[in-house]
Coordinates of C-alpha atoms and ligand atoms in Angstrom, one line a residue:
M1 CA 2.3 -4.4 50.8
S2 CA -0.2 -2.8 53.2
D3 CA -3.9 -3.3 53.5
V4 CA -4.4 0.5 53.3
V5 CA -2.2 3.5 52.5
V6 CA -3.6 6.8 53.8
I7 CA -2.3 9.9 52.0
G8 CA -2.2 12.9 54.3
G9 CA -1.6 13.1 58.1
G10 CA -4.0 16.0 59.0
Q11 CA -7.1 15.6 61.1
A12 CA -8.9 13.5 58.4
G13 CA -5.9 11.1 58.0
L14 CA -5.6 10.7 61.8
A15 CA -9.3 10.0 62.1
A16 CA -9.0 7.3 59.4
G17 CA -5.9 5.9 61.3
Y18 CA -7.9 5.5 64.5
F19 CA -10.6 3.4 62.9
L20 CA -8.1 1.4 60.8
R21 CA -6.2 0.4 63.9
R22 CA -9.5 -0.6 65.6
A23 CA -10.4 -2.7 62.6
G24 CA -7.0 -4.5 62.9
L25 CA -5.9 -3.5 59.4
D26 CA -2.3 -3.0 58.4
F27 CA -1.8 0.6 57.3
V28 CA 0.6 3.5 56.9
I29 CA -0.1 7.3 56.8
L30 CA 2.1 9.2 54.4
D31 CA 2.4 13.0 55.0
D32 CA 4.6 15.5 53.2
Q33 CA 5.1 17.8 56.2
K34 CA 8.0 17.7 58.6
Q35 CA 5.8 18.2 61.6
P36 CA 2.3 17.0 62.8
G37 CA -0.7 19.3 62.5
G38 CA -1.7 19.3 58.8
A39 CA -2.9 22.7 57.6
W40 CA -3.3 24.0 61.1
Q41 CA 0.5 24.6 61.3
H42 CA 0.4 27.0 58.4
G43 CA -2.4 29.4 59.2
W44 CA -1.9 33.1 60.1
Q45 CA -0.7 33.9 63.6
S46 CA -4.0 34.7 65.2
L47 CA -6.0 31.9 63.5
R48 CA -8.5 30.2 65.8
M49 CA -11.2 27.6 65.5
F50 CA -14.8 28.8 65.0
S51 CA -16.1 26.1 67.2
P52 CA -15.3 25.3 70.9
A53 CA -13.0 22.4 71.7
Q54 CA -15.8 20.1 72.9
Y55 CA -17.3 20.3 69.4
S56 CA -14.1 19.2 67.7
P57 CA -13.5 15.6 68.8
L58 CA -11.4 13.2 66.9
P59 CA -12.5 9.6 67.7
G60 CA -11.6 8.2 71.1
W61 CA -10.0 11.2 72.7
P62 CA -11.8 14.6 72.5
M63 CA -9.8 17.8 72.2
P64 CA -9.0 19.2 75.6
T65 CA -10.3 22.7 76.3
Q66 CA -7.7 25.6 76.2
A67 CA -7.3 27.6 79.3
G68 CA -8.9 31.0 79.0
E69 CA -10.0 30.4 75.3
T70 CA -13.5 29.4 74.1
F71 CA -12.3 29.2 70.5
P72 CA -9.0 27.3 70.5
T73 CA -5.9 28.8 68.8
A74 CA -4.3 27.0 65.8
D75 CA -1.3 26.1 68.1
H76 CA -3.7 24.3 70.5
V77 CA -5.1 22.3 67.6
V78 CA -1.6 21.4 66.3
D79 CA -0.7 20.3 69.9
Y80 CA -3.8 18.2 70.1
L81 CA -3.2 16.5 66.7
Q82 CA 0.4 15.7 67.7
R83 CA -0.6 14.2 71.0
Y84 CA -3.4 12.3 69.4
E85 CA -1.0 10.7 66.9
E86 CA 1.3 9.7 69.7
R87 CA -1.5 8.4 72.0
Y88 CA -2.7 6.0 69.4
E89 CA 0.8 5.3 68.0
L90 CA -0.4 6.0 64.5
P91 CA 2.2 5.0 61.9
V92 CA 2.7 8.4 60.2
H93 CA 5.7 8.6 57.8
R94 CA 6.7 12.3 57.5
S95 CA 8.3 14.3 54.7
V96 CA 6.9 11.7 52.3
S97 CA 5.2 13.3 49.3
V98 CA 2.9 11.2 47.2
T99 CA 3.4 12.0 43.6
S100 CA 0.9 9.6 41.9
V101 CA -1.5 6.7 42.6
R102 CA -2.0 4.0 40.0
R103 CA -3.5 0.5 39.5
E104 CA -1.4 -2.5 38.7
N105 CA -2.5 -6.1 38.8
E106 CA -5.5 -5.5 41.0
R107 CA -3.3 -3.5 43.5
W108 CA -2.7 0.1 44.2
I109 CA 0.8 1.5 43.7
V110 CA 1.4 4.7 45.6
D111 CA 4.5 6.5 44.2
T112 CA 6.3 8.9 46.6
N113 CA 9.6 10.8 46.8
A114 CA 10.8 7.9 49.0
G115 CA 9.9 5.0 46.8
S116 CA 6.7 3.2 45.9
R117 CA 4.3 1.3 48.2
K118 CA 1.6 -1.3 47.4
A119 CA -1.8 -1.4 49.0
A120 CA -5.2 -3.1 48.6
A121 CA -7.0 0.2 49.3
V122 CA -6.1 3.9 49.4
I123 CA -7.6 6.7 51.4
S124 CA -6.7 10.2 50.1
A125 CA -7.0 12.8 52.8
T126 CA -4.8 15.6 51.5
G127 CA -7.0 18.6 52.4
T128 CA -7.3 21.8 50.4
W129 CA -4.6 24.1 51.9
Q130 CA -2.1 23.4 49.1
S131 CA -4.6 24.4 46.4
P132 CA -5.7 28.0 47.1
Y133 CA -8.3 29.3 44.7
L134 CA -8.0 32.8 43.2
P135 CA -10.9 33.9 40.9
Y136 CA -9.8 35.7 37.7
V137 CA -10.7 39.3 37.5
P138 CA -9.9 41.4 34.4
G139 CA -6.9 43.7 34.9
Q140 CA -5.3 41.4 37.6
E141 CA -1.9 41.7 35.9
S142 CA -2.0 45.5 35.8
F143 CA -2.3 46.0 39.6
T144 CA 1.0 47.3 40.9
G145 CA 0.2 46.8 44.6
R146 CA 0.5 43.6 46.5
Q147 CA -1.9 40.7 46.0
L148 CA -1.9 37.7 48.4
H149 CA -4.1 34.8 49.2
T150 CA -5.2 33.6 52.7
V151 CA -2.3 31.1 52.6
D152 CA 0.2 33.9 52.3
Y153 CA -1.2 36.0 55.1
D154 CA 0.6 36.0 58.5
S155 CA -0.2 39.0 60.6
P156 CA -1.6 42.6 60.2
E157 CA 1.7 44.6 60.9
L158 CA 2.8 44.5 57.3
F159 CA -0.3 46.5 56.3
A160 CA 0.1 49.3 58.9
G161 CA -1.0 52.6 57.5
Q162 CA -2.1 51.1 54.1
R163 CA -5.3 50.8 52.2
V164 CA -6.3 47.2 52.0
V165 CA -9.1 45.4 50.1
V166 CA -10.2 42.1 51.6
V167 CA -12.1 39.8 49.3
G168 CA -14.3 36.9 50.5
G169 CA -17.4 36.3 52.6
G170 CA -16.3 33.5 54.9
N171 CA -14.7 33.0 58.3
S172 CA -11.1 33.5 56.9
A173 CA -12.0 36.9 55.4
A174 CA -13.9 38.0 58.5
Q175 CA -11.0 37.0 60.9
I176 CA -8.3 38.6 58.7
L177 CA -10.4 41.8 58.0
A178 CA -11.0 42.1 61.8
E179 CA -7.3 42.4 62.6
V180 CA -6.1 44.2 59.5
S181 CA -8.7 46.9 60.1
T182 CA -7.0 47.7 63.4
V183 CA -3.9 49.0 61.6
A184 CA -5.1 49.8 58.1
E185 CA -7.9 51.4 56.1
T186 CA -10.0 48.5 54.8
L187 CA -12.7 47.8 52.3
W188 CA -14.5 44.4 52.5
V189 CA -15.7 43.0 49.2
T190 CA -18.0 39.9 48.9
R191 CA -19.7 38.3 46.0
R192 CA -22.8 37.6 48.0
P193 CA -24.0 39.3 51.1
P194 CA -22.2 37.5 54.0
R195 CA -24.3 35.7 56.6
F196 CA -23.5 36.3 60.2
M197 CA -24.3 34.0 63.1
P198 CA -26.1 35.6 66.0
D199 CA -23.7 36.8 68.8
D200 CA -25.0 34.4 71.3
V201 CA -24.4 31.2 69.4
D202 CA -21.2 29.8 68.2
G203 CA -19.8 27.3 65.6
R204 CA -21.4 24.4 67.3
V205 CA -24.8 25.6 65.9
L206 CA -23.4 25.3 62.4
F207 CA -22.9 21.5 62.9
D208 CA -26.3 21.1 64.5
V209 CA -28.1 23.0 61.7
A210 CA -26.1 21.3 59.0
T211 CA -27.0 18.0 60.4
A212 CA -30.7 18.9 60.6
R213 CA -30.6 20.3 57.0
E214 CA -29.0 17.1 55.7
A215 CA -31.7 15.0 57.4
A216 CA -34.4 17.3 55.9
C217 CA -32.9 17.1 52.4
R218 CA -32.7 13.3 52.7
S219 CA -36.4 13.0 53.5
G220 CA -37.3 15.5 50.8
R221 CA -38.4 18.3 53.2
D222 CA -37.3 21.9 53.2
H223 CA -35.2 23.2 56.0
D224 CA -35.3 26.8 56.9
G225 CA -32.3 26.8 59.2
V226 CA -30.7 30.2 59.5
T227 CA -27.1 29.0 59.4
G228 CA -24.9 27.1 57.1
L229 CA -21.2 25.9 57.4
G230 CA -20.0 29.0 55.5
D231 CA -21.6 31.4 57.9
I232 CA -19.5 33.8 59.9
V233 CA -19.0 33.0 63.5
M234 CA -18.8 36.1 65.7
V235 CA -15.6 35.1 67.5
P236 CA -14.5 38.0 69.8
P237 CA -12.2 39.9 67.3
V238 CA -14.9 39.7 64.6
R239 CA -17.6 41.0 67.0
E240 CA -15.2 43.8 68.0
A241 CA -14.7 44.7 64.3
R242 CA -18.4 44.8 63.8
D243 CA -18.8 47.2 66.7
R244 CA -16.1 49.4 65.1
G245 CA -18.2 49.5 61.9
V246 CA -15.7 47.8 59.6
L247 CA -17.9 44.8 58.8
D248 CA -19.7 46.6 56.0
P249 CA -19.5 44.6 52.8
S250 CA -19.3 46.1 49.3
P251 CA -20.3 44.2 46.2
M252 CA -17.6 42.5 44.2
F253 CA -15.6 44.8 41.9
D254 CA -15.4 44.2 38.2
R255 CA -11.8 44.9 37.4
L256 CA -8.4 45.8 38.8
T257 CA -6.6 48.9 37.7
S258 CA -3.0 49.7 38.2
T259 CA -3.8 51.4 41.5
G260 CA -6.9 49.7 42.8
V261 CA -10.2 48.2 42.0
S262 CA -13.2 49.5 40.0
W263 CA -16.9 48.8 39.5
H264 CA -18.8 49.0 36.2
D265 CA -20.7 52.0 37.5
G266 CA -17.4 53.9 37.4
R267 CA -16.7 53.8 41.1
E268 CA -13.0 53.2 42.0
Q269 CA -11.1 52.5 45.1
Q270 CA -7.4 53.0 45.3
C271 CA -5.5 50.4 47.4
D272 CA -2.0 49.2 48.3
A273 CA -2.9 45.6 48.8
I274 CA -5.6 43.0 48.0
I275 CA -6.0 40.0 50.2
W276 CA -7.9 37.2 48.5
C277 CA -9.7 35.1 51.0
T278 CA -11.4 33.2 48.2
G279 CA -11.1 29.7 49.4
F280 CA -9.5 26.5 48.2
R281 CA -10.0 23.5 46.0
P282 CA -9.3 19.8 46.9
H283 CA -5.6 19.1 46.6
L284 CA -5.7 16.0 44.3
S285 CA -2.8 16.3 41.8
H286 CA -1.5 12.9 42.9
L287 CA -4.8 11.3 41.6
S288 CA -4.7 13.0 38.2
G289 CA -3.3 9.9 36.3
L290 CA -6.5 8.0 37.3
R291 CA -8.7 10.3 35.2
L292 CA -11.5 10.1 37.8
T293 CA -15.0 11.1 36.7
R294 CA -15.5 14.7 37.9
D295 CA -18.5 16.9 38.6
H296 CA -18.6 20.4 40.0
G297 CA -14.8 20.5 39.9
H298 CA -14.1 17.4 42.0
P299 CA -14.2 13.6 41.6
V300 CA -17.6 11.9 42.0
T301 CA -18.0 9.8 45.1
D302 CA -20.6 7.6 46.6
G303 CA -20.0 8.5 50.3
T304 CA -16.3 8.7 50.3
R305 CA -15.7 6.0 47.7
S306 CA -14.7 7.0 44.2
I307 CA -17.4 5.8 41.7
D308 CA -14.5 4.8 39.4
H309 CA -12.6 2.5 41.8
S310 CA -14.0 0.6 44.8
G311 CA -10.6 0.6 46.6
L312 CA -10.2 4.4 46.5
H313 CA -11.7 6.7 49.1
L314 CA -11.5 10.5 49.5
L315 CA -11.8 11.8 53.0
G316 CA -12.1 15.4 54.3
Y317 CA -12.2 18.1 51.6
G318 CA -15.8 19.2 52.1
D319 CA -19.5 18.4 52.0
W320 CA -19.1 16.3 48.8
T321 CA -17.3 13.6 50.8
G322 CA -19.7 13.8 53.8
L323 CA -21.4 16.4 55.8
A324 CA -18.9 19.0 57.2
S325 CA -16.1 16.5 56.4
A326 CA -13.5 19.4 56.2
T327 CA -14.0 19.9 60.0
I328 CA -12.8 17.7 62.8
I329 CA -16.2 16.4 63.8
G330 CA -17.2 15.8 60.2
A331 CA -13.9 14.0 59.5
T332 CA -14.6 11.7 62.5
R333 CA -18.1 11.0 61.3
T334 CA -17.1 10.1 57.8
A335 CA -13.9 8.2 58.6
K336 CA -15.8 5.6 60.6
P337 CA -18.1 4.3 57.7
T338 CA -15.2 4.6 55.3
V339 CA -13.0 2.2 57.2
A340 CA -16.1 -0.1 57.9
E341 CA -16.6 -0.2 54.1
I342 CA -12.9 -1.0 53.4
S343 CA -12.9 -3.6 56.1
A344 CA -16.0 -5.4 54.9
R345 CA -14.6 -5.5 51.4
M346 CA -11.4 -7.0 52.5
T347 CA -13.2 -9.6 54.5
R348 CA -15.3 -10.5 51.5
A349 CA -12.1 -10.7 49.4
Ligands
FAD1 P1 -5.1 19.1 56.1 O1 -5.1 19.6 57.5 O2 -4.7 20.0 55.0 O3 -4.2 17.8 56.1 C1 -3.8 17.2 54.9 C2 -2.3 16.7 55.1 O4 -1.9 16.1 53.9 C3 -1.3 17.9 55.2 O5 -0.4 17.6 56.2 C4 -0.7 18.0 53.8 O6 0.5 18.6 53.9 C5 -0.7 16.6 53.4 N1 -0.6 16.3 52.0 C6 -1.2 17.0 51.0 N2 -0.8 16.5 49.8 C7 0.0 15.5 50.0 C8 0.7 14.5 49.2 N3 0.6 14.5 47.9 N4 1.5 13.6 49.8 C9 1.6 13.5 51.1 N5 1.0 14.4 52.0 C10 0.2 15.3 51.4 N6 -12.5 23.0 61.4 C11 -13.1 22.6 62.5 O7 -13.4 21.4 62.7 N7 -13.6 23.5 63.5 C12 -13.3 24.8 63.4 O8 -13.7 25.5 64.3 C13 -12.6 25.3 62.3 N8 -12.3 26.6 62.2 C14 -11.7 27.1 61.1 C15 -11.5 28.4 61.0 C16 -10.8 29.0 60.0 C17 -10.7 30.5 59.9 C18 -10.4 28.1 58.9 C19 -9.6 28.7 57.7 C20 -10.6 26.7 59.0 C21 -11.2 26.2 60.1 N9 -11.5 24.8 60.2 C22 -12.2 24.4 61.3 C23 -11.2 24.0 59.0 C24 -10.5 22.7 59.0 O9 -10.2 22.2 60.3 C25 -9.3 22.5 58.1 O10 -9.8 22.7 56.8 C26 -8.5 21.2 58.2 O11 -7.2 21.5 58.3 C27 -8.8 20.1 57.1 O12 -8.1 18.9 57.6 P2 -7.6 17.8 56.6 O13 -7.0 16.7 57.4 O14 -8.8 17.4 55.7 O15 -6.5 18.5 55.7

């Protein structure tokens, strides 16, 4: 029996591990991957962070800068997470997949492909990468070209000489569009007009403005910050694509045909492939047996604590579990009070 089982060994799980160790609690981290790095090991080849290393600190040991790169590559982040895990000797058990979490006699039972574990508290930090979201568009089955999601995308070469529609208004879409447009004819489609960060600021401003916006909301004031966490950061390849004139969004199409996409005004665009950069949902199938109260498609939490169970916390995932909690700095900020809350409850018990 452990004090705490953490499910997921990405950045959020490691941030929790740091604070659990400092609190002197007995814990394990269970991760279904063979290697360290969480979702960062699965991104496309050129994936890079939208914020500089110094704005992406896990607790205790900040991310080192990467020589010659303002925006670290995914490999650099994976290396950092691996070294972080080793540095703090975090007890990560790999290739362990959690299948369900349940209550039994006031304890948590965490079922895995390698047996069951008991714990007094559970932190779920399983991220979103394994639950890609694809909106339904009429005619989707009739399209004879290739459709793929961000999770399936690797590099632009496969699209050389083709006509490609890229769907989505966030950083993934912008980064993928930027490189696919160097080898293919592209059309960029977004549901809302995308918002671009000014060239001379980078991802760090997102965090600053998000923080100011949250403080304003908490005190009932309006905040007219020009940026939000979904805004597109003008990393060098995206800026270069803008200068080539390819960052020119069209409104969302209404249906797919066998050979492309079409709008209700009769306009059509033929294409060979559609890349859906349409985001993710929290990956929470292991909690489905708990029948948690849900709102807006995710379990309802007070901070990171489930409103249904005082010993269950959800960490990472997005703003609903804490401001910018799907980012490294946000995960660090939310892991600390999460562990403090668990620790206080255990002391009381
Ligand atoms: P993950 O990294 O997904 O880790 C969860 C772990 O849990 C994984 O190893 C997973 O395999 C495992 N797992 C899942 N289910 C189970 C289960 N049932 N049992 C056991 N293990 C399980 N963030 C920043 O901070 N700064 C940036 O500049 C930045 N730039 C980005 C740029 C782009 C283009 C994109 C797409 C993302 C960027 N991010 C950035 C986002 C962010 O860092 C990721 O979303 C991050 O990987 C989330 O970390 P996590 O620990 O919550 O989840």
